[in-house]
XYZ file of C-alpha atoms in Angstrom:
315
model
C -38.798 267.724 148.308
C -41.644 265.240 148.298
C -40.140 263.531 145.248
C -36.690 263.505 146.868
C -38.032 262.039 150.098
C -40.024 259.497 148.143
C -36.914 258.456 146.220
C -34.817 258.272 149.401
C -37.520 256.244 151.069
C -37.566 253.811 148.169
C -33.784 253.462 148.308
C -33.885 252.961 152.082
C -36.558 250.307 151.673
C -34.530 248.538 149.019
C -31.402 248.615 151.176
C -33.396 247.378 154.142
C -34.646 244.462 152.059
C -31.083 243.598 151.086
C -29.958 243.660 154.723
C -32.847 241.616 156.092
C -32.539 239.109 153.259
C -29.052 238.305 154.621
C -30.626 236.671 157.674
C -31.689 233.060 157.105
C -35.041 231.652 158.094
C -34.973 228.903 160.727
C -34.493 225.290 159.692
C -37.908 223.794 158.861
C -39.371 221.793 161.737
C -42.565 219.911 162.558
C -44.510 218.721 165.584
C -44.294 220.509 168.929
C -41.885 223.296 167.955
C -44.470 225.993 168.654
C -45.047 227.656 172.018
C -41.332 227.530 172.849
C -39.702 230.341 174.837
C -36.070 230.665 176.019
C -34.966 227.310 174.585
C -32.013 225.458 176.049
C -29.204 224.057 173.971
C -30.171 220.699 172.511
C -28.875 217.859 174.683
C -28.422 214.396 173.191
C -28.892 211.422 175.488
C -26.605 208.401 175.101
C -29.304 206.547 173.135
C -29.389 209.342 170.533
C -32.623 211.070 171.611
C -32.445 214.872 171.642
C -33.917 216.931 174.498
C -34.991 220.573 174.552
C -36.060 222.451 177.690
C -37.823 225.820 177.762
C -39.528 228.388 179.982
C -42.862 227.130 181.322
C -44.661 226.190 184.501
C -42.530 223.276 185.705
C -40.048 223.708 182.756
C -41.235 222.183 179.486
C -39.530 219.128 177.970
C -39.510 218.293 174.270
C -37.769 215.417 172.516
C -36.733 214.666 168.954
C -34.975 211.813 167.146
C -33.526 214.158 164.510
C -33.725 217.782 165.807
C -36.497 218.404 163.266
C -39.631 216.579 164.456
C -40.506 217.485 168.043
C -42.735 215.839 170.653
C -43.927 217.432 173.891
C -42.758 215.206 176.779
C -44.157 216.855 179.908
C -42.314 218.973 182.463
C -39.325 218.671 184.765
C -41.368 219.402 187.909
C -44.881 217.907 187.454
C -45.675 218.412 191.150
C -44.533 222.012 191.269
C -41.343 223.597 192.574
C -42.173 224.969 196.022
C -38.549 225.946 196.684
C -38.822 228.628 193.977
C -41.877 230.339 195.468
C -39.915 233.048 197.364
C -38.852 234.325 193.941
C -41.881 233.569 191.764
C -44.663 234.264 194.272
C -46.230 230.812 193.898
C -45.611 227.065 194.009
C -46.261 226.447 190.312
C -45.189 229.465 188.275
C -43.128 229.857 185.115
C -39.492 228.909 185.581
C -37.199 230.703 183.181
C -34.501 230.005 180.646
C -33.367 226.466 181.478
C -29.810 225.592 180.448
C -29.025 221.963 179.590
C -25.727 220.075 179.556
C -25.432 216.294 179.096
C -22.148 214.975 180.489
C -20.947 211.714 182.022
C -24.349 210.085 181.550
C -26.252 212.869 183.324
C -28.370 215.852 182.429
C -27.388 219.030 184.276
C -30.101 221.682 184.264
C -29.731 225.249 185.533
C -32.828 227.481 185.558
C -34.014 230.735 187.073
C -36.955 231.879 189.185
C -38.126 235.487 189.221
C -40.875 237.867 188.152
C -40.749 240.536 185.444
C -38.874 243.663 186.469
C -37.597 242.230 189.761
C -34.066 241.488 190.969
C -35.469 239.227 193.688
C -34.308 236.259 191.639
C -32.535 232.937 191.973
C -30.789 230.283 189.918
C -31.334 226.612 190.760
C -29.719 223.336 189.731
C -31.182 219.906 188.918
C -29.946 216.551 187.633
C -31.390 213.498 185.895
C -29.958 210.388 184.236
C -32.824 210.082 181.725
C -34.126 213.648 181.230
C -37.709 212.419 181.494
C -40.552 213.978 183.472
C -40.488 213.055 187.144
C -36.881 211.792 187.182
C -35.197 215.008 188.249
C -33.365 215.618 191.526
C -33.576 219.110 192.998
C -30.000 220.102 193.871
C -31.129 223.416 195.283
C -30.141 227.046 195.175
C -27.037 228.101 193.253
C -27.093 231.891 193.397
C -29.629 234.540 194.346
C -30.017 238.308 194.187
C -32.210 240.869 195.932
C -33.708 244.199 194.959
C -30.486 245.900 196.061
C -28.078 243.578 194.197
C -25.792 244.749 191.414
C -26.811 241.800 189.214
C -29.969 239.841 188.539
C -29.823 236.057 188.960
C -31.572 235.047 185.739
C -30.712 233.314 182.451
C -27.984 230.898 183.614
C -25.522 229.158 181.303
C -23.056 226.474 182.396
C -19.689 226.518 180.642
C -17.302 223.612 181.274
C -13.665 223.533 180.225
C -11.707 220.563 181.512
C -12.208 220.429 185.267
C -13.271 224.076 185.435
C -16.953 224.959 185.680
C -18.347 228.464 185.214
C -21.814 229.968 185.459
C -22.543 232.984 183.273
C -25.832 234.766 183.949
C -27.849 237.981 183.884
C -29.385 240.408 183.906
C -31.301 242.811 181.608
C -30.416 246.222 183.049
C -27.569 245.019 185.291
C -25.196 243.394 182.811
C -23.724 239.930 182.390
C -21.600 238.247 185.077
C -19.641 235.018 185.538
C -19.040 232.872 188.635
C -16.652 229.990 189.333
C -18.433 226.737 190.199
C -17.226 223.571 191.882
C -17.362 220.661 189.439
C -18.444 218.244 192.183
C -21.266 220.413 193.535
C -22.342 222.630 190.633
C -22.381 225.486 193.160
C -20.227 228.643 193.468
C -16.783 228.302 195.008
C -16.658 232.041 195.609
C -19.126 234.897 195.695
C -16.997 236.981 193.345
C -18.783 237.935 190.113
C -16.759 239.173 187.137
C -18.605 241.497 184.779
C -18.424 240.428 181.120
C -20.861 242.771 179.358
C -23.152 245.712 180.038
C -25.228 248.399 178.379
C -27.063 251.497 179.531
C -29.439 250.669 182.387
C -32.390 251.705 180.216
C -31.807 249.018 177.562
C -31.663 245.270 177.918
C -28.875 242.701 177.718
C -29.485 239.146 178.911
C -29.504 235.431 177.976
C -25.698 234.971 177.950
C -24.070 231.902 176.417
C -20.343 231.137 176.251
C -18.743 228.700 173.809
C -15.160 228.163 172.666
C -14.265 227.764 168.996
C -10.613 227.654 168.014
C -8.599 230.000 170.203
C -11.529 232.293 171.058
C -14.299 232.277 173.609
C -17.544 233.724 172.232
C -20.167 235.407 174.403
C -23.639 235.542 172.867
C -26.338 237.773 174.400
C -29.866 238.953 173.647
C -30.457 242.697 173.406
C -33.508 244.927 173.791
C -37.121 243.943 174.470
C -38.359 240.396 174.883
C -41.771 238.907 175.459
C -43.900 241.480 173.606
C -45.099 239.328 170.730
C -44.852 241.098 167.384
C -43.654 244.230 169.200
C -40.571 242.422 170.505
C -37.242 243.936 169.478
C -35.004 241.118 170.716
C -31.839 240.507 168.694
C -28.758 238.330 169.163
C -25.275 239.801 169.606
C -21.791 238.406 170.139
C -18.287 239.327 171.276
C -15.123 237.294 171.670
C -12.099 236.996 173.950
C -8.973 234.903 174.424
C -9.967 234.380 178.079
C -13.234 232.945 179.403
C -13.495 235.874 181.834
C -12.781 238.486 179.181
C -12.341 241.160 178.209
C -14.745 240.526 175.323
C -14.862 242.808 172.288
C -17.080 242.973 169.238
C -15.967 242.850 165.597
C -15.307 246.610 165.643
C -13.106 246.284 168.724
C -15.637 247.831 171.131
C -15.596 246.245 174.571
C -18.758 244.430 175.612
C -18.561 246.221 178.970
C -18.757 249.463 176.973
C -21.917 248.508 175.105
C -20.277 246.598 172.244
C -21.881 243.652 170.472
C -21.798 242.393 166.871
C -25.212 241.567 165.447
C -25.811 237.884 164.641
C -29.568 237.722 164.073
C -32.492 240.150 164.254
C -36.045 240.576 162.966
C -36.455 239.716 159.293
C -39.550 238.952 157.260
C -42.021 237.050 159.431
C -39.350 236.188 162.031
C -39.787 238.739 164.823
C -37.573 239.281 167.860
C -35.205 236.291 167.735
C -33.444 235.791 171.057
C -33.261 233.867 174.330
C -30.595 231.864 172.540
C -28.437 228.858 173.244
C -25.563 227.453 171.189
C -24.349 223.863 170.831
C -22.141 221.763 168.578
C -22.683 218.317 167.104
C -20.969 216.521 164.245
C -18.485 219.375 163.963
C -21.257 221.902 163.235
C -22.347 224.744 165.522
C -26.053 225.507 165.925
C -27.857 228.599 167.205
C -31.104 227.843 169.066
C -33.574 230.632 169.838
C -37.218 231.623 170.030
C -38.963 234.036 167.698
C -42.445 235.472 167.377
C -45.084 235.177 164.688
C -48.712 236.254 164.703
C -49.591 232.975 166.456
C -47.007 233.005 169.252
C -43.400 232.054 170.004
C -41.658 229.256 168.109
C -38.418 227.334 168.241
C -35.801 228.482 165.741
C -32.550 226.721 164.841
C -29.834 227.835 162.428
C -26.336 226.635 161.696
C -23.407 228.917 162.493
C -20.279 229.394 160.404
C -17.072 230.692 162.000
C -15.102 230.831 158.744
C -14.359 234.545 159.207
C -13.595 234.202 162.911
C -17.051 235.549 163.752
C -20.329 233.567 163.872
C -22.627 233.959 160.868
C -26.038 232.265 160.816
C -26.953 230.251 157.741
């Protein structure tokens, strides 16, 4: 039996190596790509400069001329964000998971304020024409939740299609929801939340992102445990739908509201707990942006995505 178990273990290890080898390492980068958590999609200003925003006190800003070499460029709120204190417990705390869109000569930034394990949370909205530190206008509260709410107002993502604006968000144990927004205000036009995805309350699903490619809408989420360094079990999942409000299903046909989700990227080699993702397109190519952990901390990861099979595959 010992020999049999040893043989089976060797086979399992070999198969595991084959599976993990299928996941690509991030594109090589330099400069200030370390210390990044919950990265936004990359937003390109009209002059060609790329911007990246991430979780930090005041929301960290990084810039790059080529999406490879990164420079730290300060924070969105250098003087603090007092309006978030009812949700963070202080004037100058970490603000989570900023979501960036550059449209009509403006940066639109949605971000969340909360504390770990709490549903006393809120999503806020800001704008800037340059993206630089100190140039941002606080456009105030977008949506909030309390300890008794069905959802958790964290991890916002703005999806725009024509004149229609949507905010997808949530929620760890409470699932993923979507709200209609007014395109002139960036605020909800109704309080009705449509559920897009959920899992058992004891396991996590969060960091939603919606894109459209071809005739399908794709909903990306992060599953399992974030923010635990090398013990993180974060992984990136996806489902698709022919309607922005669902229903979304995974590649096996399982509904995302029934716990479905096709794996896109997970721990492999020295890349631990990839998640907190965003997705953007430039030059006809889709890119997956995420953080991952190494022995020295959390880093920015970027991979290309292929949709040649109808489902996103990182490469």
